[in-house]
C-alpha cells in the first residue's frame, strides 16, 4: 500500500519542525531520508505513527485519509514503526517482546534464527541487553508486526556490520513482499545498498532527491553535509 504525505505540518506545540512537507512512500519501494541530527527525521516518524498530532496537511494510506486517526488505529491499518528509542519493553523478556507483536510461533522462530543474538537470549529481560542488542530486538519486533508500511528510525545505530547485513536482507524481503518502507538513516552504506530513492532533509524541508541510478556514496554524503 502506498502512503502519501500531503503538505504535512507538525512538531511540538508552537515549535513546528515540519511545514508543508510532502512525500510519497510507494508500495514495494525503500524510500530513505537522510539528514543531519535535528533535521526532524524522528519527528516525521512520530507524525506518521500518530504519536504527534498533525497541525496541517493529510496522510493517505491507499487513498484513505488517516491523518486524524490515533496511533493504535494507524497500527491496525498496517503502519508499523520502529522508533529510534523505546522500541522494546524493557521489563519483558526477549520472547515476550517478540510474542507481543502478533507474530506466529513460526515467524518468531525464524527471526530468532536470523538474529542468533536474540535466539540465545529469549529468556533475558530486554532492559538488561546492550544497546545494539535492543536495536536488533526492536527491529525484529517491527519485522514481525506484519506492516504494510514500515517506518524504521535508525535501525542500524550501534549495530555490528554482520547484523546490519541481516537487517538489510530482511528489509529487502519485505520490499519484495510489497511493503512501503521508509528508512530514516545516517548509515550511508546501508542506504547505498538498499534504497530505491533518497530524499535529503534539512531543517527547512527536502533539498534534493536521488533516484536509484544516482544513489552513490558521495551523493548521499552530500545530504549530510548541507
Ligand atoms: N519532545 C520535544 N520537544 C520539543 N522539541 C523537540 C522534541 N523532540 C525533538 N525536538 C526538536 O525537534 C527537532 C527535530 O528533532 P528530531 O529528533 O526529529 O531530529 P532527528 O533528525 O531525528 O535527529 P537525530 O539524527 O539526532 O535522531 C530538533 O530541533 C529537536 O530539538
Ligand atoms: Mg532521530
mmCIF file of C-alpha atoms and ligand atoms in Angstrom:
data_model
loop_
_atom_site.group_PDB
_atom_site.id
_atom_site.type_symbol
_atom_site.label_atom_id
_atom_site.label_comp_id
_atom_site.label_asym_id
_atom_site.label_seq_id
_atom_site.Cartn_x
_atom_site.Cartn_y
_atom_site.Cartn_z
ATOM 1 C CA UNK A 1 0.000 0.000 0.000
ATOM 2 C CA UNK A 2 1.212 3.461 -0.836
ATOM 3 C CA UNK A 3 1.451 6.076 1.889
ATOM 4 C CA UNK A 4 1.177 9.688 0.844
ATOM 5 C CA UNK A 5 2.113 12.673 2.995
ATOM 6 C CA UNK A 6 0.469 15.787 1.626
ATOM 7 C CA UNK A 7 1.856 19.109 2.846
ATOM 8 C CA UNK A 8 2.007 17.960 6.447
ATOM 9 C CA UNK A 9 2.813 20.373 9.242
ATOM 10 C CA UNK A 10 3.680 19.349 12.784
ATOM 11 C CA UNK A 11 6.085 19.409 15.658
ATOM 12 C CA UNK A 12 5.971 20.135 19.351
ATOM 13 C CA UNK A 13 3.255 22.651 20.136
ATOM 14 C CA UNK A 14 4.300 26.017 18.789
ATOM 15 C CA UNK A 15 7.685 24.654 17.747
ATOM 16 C CA UNK A 16 6.924 23.412 14.252
ATOM 17 C CA UNK A 17 9.539 21.026 12.895
ATOM 18 C CA UNK A 18 7.889 20.308 9.518
ATOM 19 C CA UNK A 19 5.924 22.747 7.386
ATOM 20 C CA UNK A 20 4.054 21.666 4.264
ATOM 21 C CA UNK A 21 6.185 18.564 3.816
ATOM 22 C CA UNK A 22 5.089 16.203 1.040
ATOM 23 C CA UNK A 23 6.380 12.687 0.442
ATOM 24 C CA UNK A 24 5.227 9.541 -1.329
ATOM 25 C CA UNK A 25 6.090 6.101 0.008
ATOM 26 C CA UNK A 26 5.247 3.734 -2.846
ATOM 27 C CA UNK A 27 4.456 0.081 -2.166
ATOM 28 C CA UNK A 28 7.376 -2.233 -2.905
ATOM 29 C CA UNK A 29 9.960 0.512 -2.553
ATOM 30 C CA UNK A 30 12.532 1.536 0.015
ATOM 31 C CA UNK A 31 12.476 5.294 0.441
ATOM 32 C CA UNK A 32 15.295 6.743 2.518
ATOM 33 C CA UNK A 33 15.533 10.107 4.198
ATOM 34 C CA UNK A 34 18.982 11.375 5.002
ATOM 35 C CA UNK A 35 19.602 14.387 7.166
ATOM 36 C CA UNK A 36 21.828 15.605 9.918
ATOM 37 C CA UNK A 37 20.947 15.459 13.611
ATOM 38 C CA UNK A 38 17.930 17.563 14.452
ATOM 39 C CA UNK A 39 16.513 17.892 10.921
ATOM 40 C CA UNK A 40 13.327 16.160 12.020
ATOM 41 C CA UNK A 41 13.574 12.502 10.958
ATOM 42 C CA UNK A 42 12.267 11.167 14.259
ATOM 43 C CA UNK A 43 9.583 13.853 14.393
ATOM 44 C CA UNK A 44 8.430 12.758 10.940
ATOM 45 C CA UNK A 45 8.267 9.113 12.063
ATOM 46 C CA UNK A 46 6.149 10.168 15.047
ATOM 47 C CA UNK A 47 3.802 12.208 12.868
ATOM 48 C CA UNK A 48 3.290 9.212 10.576
ATOM 49 C CA UNK A 49 2.730 6.864 13.528
ATOM 50 C CA UNK A 50 0.219 9.258 15.085
ATOM 51 C CA UNK A 51 2.244 9.882 18.232
ATOM 52 C CA UNK A 52 2.285 13.595 17.431
ATOM 53 C CA UNK A 53 -0.783 15.430 16.105
ATOM 54 C CA UNK A 54 -0.848 16.775 12.572
ATOM 55 C CA UNK A 55 -1.198 20.536 12.565
ATOM 56 C CA UNK A 56 -1.835 20.681 8.840
ATOM 57 C CA UNK A 57 -1.982 18.560 5.714
ATOM 58 C CA UNK A 58 -3.096 14.981 5.177
ATOM 59 C CA UNK A 59 -1.737 11.444 5.374
ATOM 60 C CA UNK A 60 -3.316 8.983 2.958
ATOM 61 C CA UNK A 61 -2.947 5.222 3.101
ATOM 62 C CA UNK A 62 -4.064 3.695 -0.214
ATOM 63 C CA UNK A 63 -6.048 6.885 -0.744
ATOM 64 C CA UNK A 64 -7.791 6.969 2.643
ATOM 65 C CA UNK A 65 -7.079 9.885 4.948
ATOM 66 C CA UNK A 66 -5.660 8.523 8.210
ATOM 67 C CA UNK A 67 -4.051 11.734 9.499
ATOM 68 C CA UNK A 68 -6.732 12.199 12.147
ATOM 69 C CA UNK A 69 -6.631 8.645 13.485
ATOM 70 C CA UNK A 70 -4.977 7.752 16.803
ATOM 71 C CA UNK A 71 -1.757 5.734 16.764
ATOM 72 C CA UNK A 72 -3.386 2.379 17.537
ATOM 73 C CA UNK A 73 -5.846 2.772 14.664
ATOM 74 C CA UNK A 74 -2.991 3.510 12.259
ATOM 75 C CA UNK A 75 -1.107 0.473 13.566
ATOM 76 C CA UNK A 76 -4.183 -1.671 12.942
ATOM 77 C CA UNK A 77 -4.229 -0.469 9.332
ATOM 78 C CA UNK A 78 -0.682 -1.712 8.893
ATOM 79 C CA UNK A 79 1.574 1.203 9.740
ATOM 80 C CA UNK A 80 4.388 -0.264 11.806
ATOM 81 C CA UNK A 81 7.105 1.924 13.257
ATOM 82 C CA UNK A 82 10.438 1.051 14.778
ATOM 83 C CA UNK A 83 11.080 4.112 16.965
ATOM 84 C CA UNK A 84 14.617 5.409 17.399
ATOM 85 C CA UNK A 85 14.382 4.866 21.152
ATOM 86 C CA UNK A 86 11.948 2.975 23.333
ATOM 87 C CA UNK A 87 11.436 0.270 20.712
ATOM 88 C CA UNK A 88 11.288 -2.582 23.251
ATOM 89 C CA UNK A 89 9.527 -3.267 26.556
ATOM 90 C CA UNK A 90 12.433 -3.205 28.996
ATOM 91 C CA UNK A 91 10.746 -5.157 31.776
ATOM 92 C CA UNK A 92 9.691 -8.024 29.497
ATOM 93 C CA UNK A 93 11.830 -10.859 28.180
ATOM 94 C CA UNK A 94 13.008 -11.079 24.586
ATOM 95 C CA UNK A 95 10.465 -13.837 23.984
ATOM 96 C CA UNK A 96 7.612 -11.756 25.397
ATOM 97 C CA UNK A 97 8.694 -8.757 23.330
ATOM 98 C CA UNK A 98 8.542 -10.882 20.191
ATOM 99 C CA UNK A 99 5.221 -12.529 21.092
ATOM 100 C CA UNK A 100 3.511 -9.182 21.708
ATOM 101 C CA UNK A 101 3.935 -8.263 18.043
ATOM 102 C CA UNK A 102 1.308 -10.793 16.991
ATOM 103 C CA UNK A 103 3.911 -12.785 15.047
ATOM 104 C CA UNK A 104 3.212 -16.515 14.728
ATOM 105 C CA UNK A 105 5.461 -19.029 16.556
ATOM 106 C CA UNK A 106 7.000 -19.954 13.195
ATOM 107 C CA UNK A 107 7.765 -16.336 12.355
ATOM 108 C CA UNK A 108 9.279 -15.808 15.805
ATOM 109 C CA UNK A 109 11.423 -18.925 15.472
ATOM 110 C CA UNK A 110 12.621 -17.754 12.065
ATOM 111 C CA UNK A 111 13.609 -14.274 13.238
ATOM 112 C CA UNK A 112 15.398 -15.782 16.273
ATOM 113 C CA UNK A 113 17.396 -17.901 13.822
ATOM 114 C CA UNK A 114 18.134 -14.954 11.587
ATOM 115 C CA UNK A 115 19.486 -12.998 14.558
ATOM 116 C CA UNK A 116 21.175 -15.613 16.772
ATOM 117 C CA UNK A 117 21.785 -12.964 19.446
ATOM 118 C CA UNK A 118 18.043 -12.975 20.059
ATOM 119 C CA UNK A 119 17.724 -16.748 19.858
ATOM 120 C CA UNK A 120 20.354 -17.111 22.584
ATOM 121 C CA UNK A 121 18.654 -14.585 24.842
ATOM 122 C CA UNK A 122 14.965 -15.448 24.650
ATOM 123 C CA UNK A 123 14.547 -15.518 28.448
ATOM 124 C CA UNK A 124 16.628 -12.390 29.111
ATOM 125 C CA UNK A 125 14.949 -9.171 30.204
ATOM 126 C CA UNK A 126 15.115 -6.737 27.289
ATOM 127 C CA UNK A 127 16.199 -3.881 29.579
ATOM 128 C CA UNK A 128 19.352 -5.763 30.506
ATOM 129 C CA UNK A 129 20.515 -6.174 26.897
ATOM 130 C CA UNK A 130 23.145 -3.978 25.266
ATOM 131 C CA UNK A 131 22.129 -1.002 23.170
ATOM 132 C CA UNK A 132 22.903 -2.841 19.943
ATOM 133 C CA UNK A 133 21.010 -5.949 21.069
ATOM 134 C CA UNK A 134 17.969 -3.832 21.931
ATOM 135 C CA UNK A 135 18.115 -2.299 18.454
ATOM 136 C CA UNK A 136 18.094 -5.781 16.922
ATOM 137 C CA UNK A 137 15.140 -6.756 19.113
ATOM 138 C CA UNK A 138 13.291 -3.566 18.165
ATOM 139 C CA UNK A 139 13.982 -4.290 14.516
ATOM 140 C CA UNK A 140 12.791 -7.896 14.874
ATOM 141 C CA UNK A 141 9.585 -6.627 16.501
ATOM 142 C CA UNK A 142 8.971 -4.295 13.579
ATOM 143 C CA UNK A 143 9.521 -7.139 11.096
ATOM 144 C CA UNK A 144 7.041 -9.368 12.961
ATOM 145 C CA UNK A 145 4.406 -6.646 13.001
ATOM 146 C CA UNK A 146 3.136 -7.588 9.535
ATOM 147 C CA UNK A 147 3.247 -3.950 8.444
ATOM 148 C CA UNK A 148 2.192 -2.749 5.032
ATOM 149 C CA UNK A 149 4.085 0.447 5.725
ATOM 150 C CA UNK A 150 7.317 0.140 7.718
ATOM 151 C CA UNK A 151 8.913 3.213 9.233
ATOM 152 C CA UNK A 152 12.396 2.402 10.525
ATOM 153 C CA UNK A 153 14.124 5.125 12.544
ATOM 154 C CA UNK A 154 17.883 4.499 12.511
ATOM 155 C CA UNK A 155 17.717 0.696 12.807
ATOM 156 C CA UNK A 156 21.472 0.289 12.287
ATOM 157 C CA UNK A 157 22.577 2.717 15.029
ATOM 158 C CA UNK A 158 25.084 0.882 17.239
ATOM 159 C CA UNK A 159 24.626 -2.448 15.419
ATOM 160 C CA UNK A 160 27.569 -4.503 14.107
ATOM 161 C CA UNK A 161 28.044 -4.892 10.329
ATOM 162 C CA UNK A 162 27.088 -8.578 10.351
ATOM 163 C CA UNK A 163 23.700 -7.779 11.863
ATOM 164 C CA UNK A 164 23.239 -4.722 9.638
ATOM 165 C CA UNK A 165 23.629 -7.077 6.669
ATOM 166 C CA UNK A 166 20.908 -9.281 8.117
ATOM 167 C CA UNK A 167 18.674 -6.247 8.625
ATOM 168 C CA UNK A 168 19.199 -5.257 5.005
ATOM 169 C CA UNK A 169 18.175 -8.726 3.827
ATOM 170 C CA UNK A 170 15.019 -8.585 5.965
ATOM 171 C CA UNK A 171 14.076 -5.119 4.705
ATOM 172 C CA UNK A 172 14.652 -6.159 1.105
ATOM 173 C CA UNK A 173 12.439 -9.219 1.622
ATOM 174 C CA UNK A 174 9.641 -7.001 2.968
ATOM 175 C CA UNK A 175 10.031 -4.755 -0.045
ATOM 176 C CA UNK A 176 9.706 -7.780 -2.340
ATOM 177 C CA UNK A 177 6.520 -8.687 -0.455
ATOM 178 C CA UNK A 178 5.110 -5.272 -1.365
ATOM 179 C CA UNK A 179 5.628 -3.203 1.782
ATOM 180 C CA UNK A 180 6.214 0.529 1.532
ATOM 181 C CA UNK A 181 9.355 1.194 3.549
ATOM 182 C CA UNK A 182 10.650 4.453 4.983
ATOM 183 C CA UNK A 183 14.244 4.231 6.129
ATOM 184 C CA UNK A 184 15.499 7.087 8.287
ATOM 185 C CA UNK A 185 19.236 6.530 8.445
ATOM 186 C CA UNK A 186 22.649 8.110 8.673
ATOM 187 C CA UNK A 187 24.344 4.856 7.670
ATOM 188 C CA UNK A 188 25.446 5.677 4.132
ATOM 189 C CA UNK A 189 26.432 2.104 3.226
ATOM 190 C CA UNK A 190 23.016 0.812 4.176
ATOM 191 C CA UNK A 191 21.304 3.472 2.072
ATOM 192 C CA UNK A 192 23.528 2.857 -0.936
ATOM 193 C CA UNK A 193 22.925 -0.898 -0.639
ATOM 194 C CA UNK A 194 19.151 -0.957 -0.431
ATOM 195 C CA UNK A 195 17.403 2.391 -1.028
ATOM 196 C CA UNK A 196 15.370 2.961 -4.198
ATOM 197 C CA UNK A 197 15.051 6.694 -3.655
ATOM 198 C CA UNK A 198 16.768 9.094 -1.254
ATOM 199 C CA UNK A 199 15.418 12.419 -0.064
ATOM 200 C CA UNK A 200 17.825 14.858 1.559
ATOM 201 C CA UNK A 201 16.326 16.687 4.520
ATOM 202 C CA UNK A 202 17.453 19.880 6.195
ATOM 203 C CA UNK A 203 15.671 21.995 8.758
ATOM 204 C CA UNK A 204 13.684 23.793 6.036
ATOM 205 C CA UNK A 205 12.468 20.655 4.271
ATOM 206 C CA UNK A 206 13.661 18.437 1.427
ATOM 207 C CA UNK A 207 16.535 19.852 -0.576
ATOM 208 C CA UNK A 208 17.100 17.209 -3.269
ATOM 209 C CA UNK A 209 16.131 13.693 -4.303
ATOM 210 C CA UNK A 210 18.289 10.887 -5.663
ATOM 211 C CA UNK A 211 16.818 8.130 -7.815
ATOM 212 C CA UNK A 212 18.215 4.589 -7.743
ATOM 213 C CA UNK A 213 20.755 5.128 -10.519
ATOM 214 C CA UNK A 214 22.184 8.182 -8.739
ATOM 215 C CA UNK A 215 22.452 6.743 -5.246
ATOM 216 C CA UNK A 216 26.189 6.650 -4.668
ATOM 217 C CA UNK A 217 28.239 7.223 -1.552
ATOM 218 C CA UNK A 218 29.339 10.780 -2.383
ATOM 219 C CA UNK A 219 25.857 11.906 -3.358
ATOM 220 C CA UNK A 220 24.356 10.563 -0.126
ATOM 221 C CA UNK A 221 27.156 12.103 1.941
ATOM 222 C CA UNK A 222 26.304 15.470 0.389
ATOM 223 C CA UNK A 223 22.927 15.270 2.119
ATOM 224 C CA UNK A 224 24.687 15.017 5.471
ATOM 225 C CA UNK A 225 26.929 17.991 4.801
ATOM 226 C CA UNK A 226 24.307 20.591 3.928
HETATM 227 N N1 LIG B 1 9.898 16.488 22.686
HETATM 228 C C1 LIG B 1 10.383 17.557 22.042
HETATM 229 N N2 LIG B 1 10.016 18.812 22.384
HETATM 230 C C2 LIG B 1 10.494 19.903 21.731
HETATM 231 N N3 LIG B 1 11.356 19.831 20.692
HETATM 232 C C3 LIG B 1 11.751 18.601 20.299
HETATM 233 C C4 LIG B 1 11.295 17.409 20.950
HETATM 234 N N4 LIG B 1 11.876 16.345 20.347
HETATM 235 C C5 LIG B 1 12.651 16.857 19.370
HETATM 236 N N5 LIG B 1 12.580 18.203 19.331
HETATM 237 C C6 LIG B 1 13.274 19.097 18.402
HETATM 238 O O1 LIG B 1 12.796 18.857 17.094
HETATM 239 C C7 LIG B 1 13.864 18.953 16.140
HETATM 240 C C8 LIG B 1 13.928 17.673 15.314
HETATM 241 O O2 LIG B 1 14.302 16.594 16.166
HETATM 242 P P1 LIG B 1 14.306 15.081 15.684
HETATM 243 O O3 LIG B 1 14.542 14.231 16.873
HETATM 244 O O4 LIG B 1 13.086 14.844 14.885
HETATM 245 O O5 LIG B 1 15.578 15.079 14.703
HETATM 246 P P2 LIG B 1 16.317 13.840 14.016
HETATM 247 O O6 LIG B 1 16.503 14.217 12.574
HETATM 248 O O7 LIG B 1 15.612 12.596 14.306
HETATM 249 O O8 LIG B 1 17.754 13.867 14.724
HETATM 250 P P3 LIG B 1 18.774 12.625 15.045
HETATM 251 O O9 LIG B 1 19.521 12.383 13.773
HETATM 252 O O10 LIG B 1 19.648 13.198 16.108
HETATM 253 O O11 LIG B 1 17.966 11.457 15.500
HETATM 254 C C9 LIG B 1 15.115 19.243 16.932
HETATM 255 O O12 LIG B 1 15.371 20.622 16.874
HETATM 256 C C10 LIG B 1 14.761 18.817 18.345
HETATM 257 O O13 LIG B 1 15.458 19.568 19.299
HETATM 258 MG MG1 LIG B 2 16.134 10.886 15.159
#
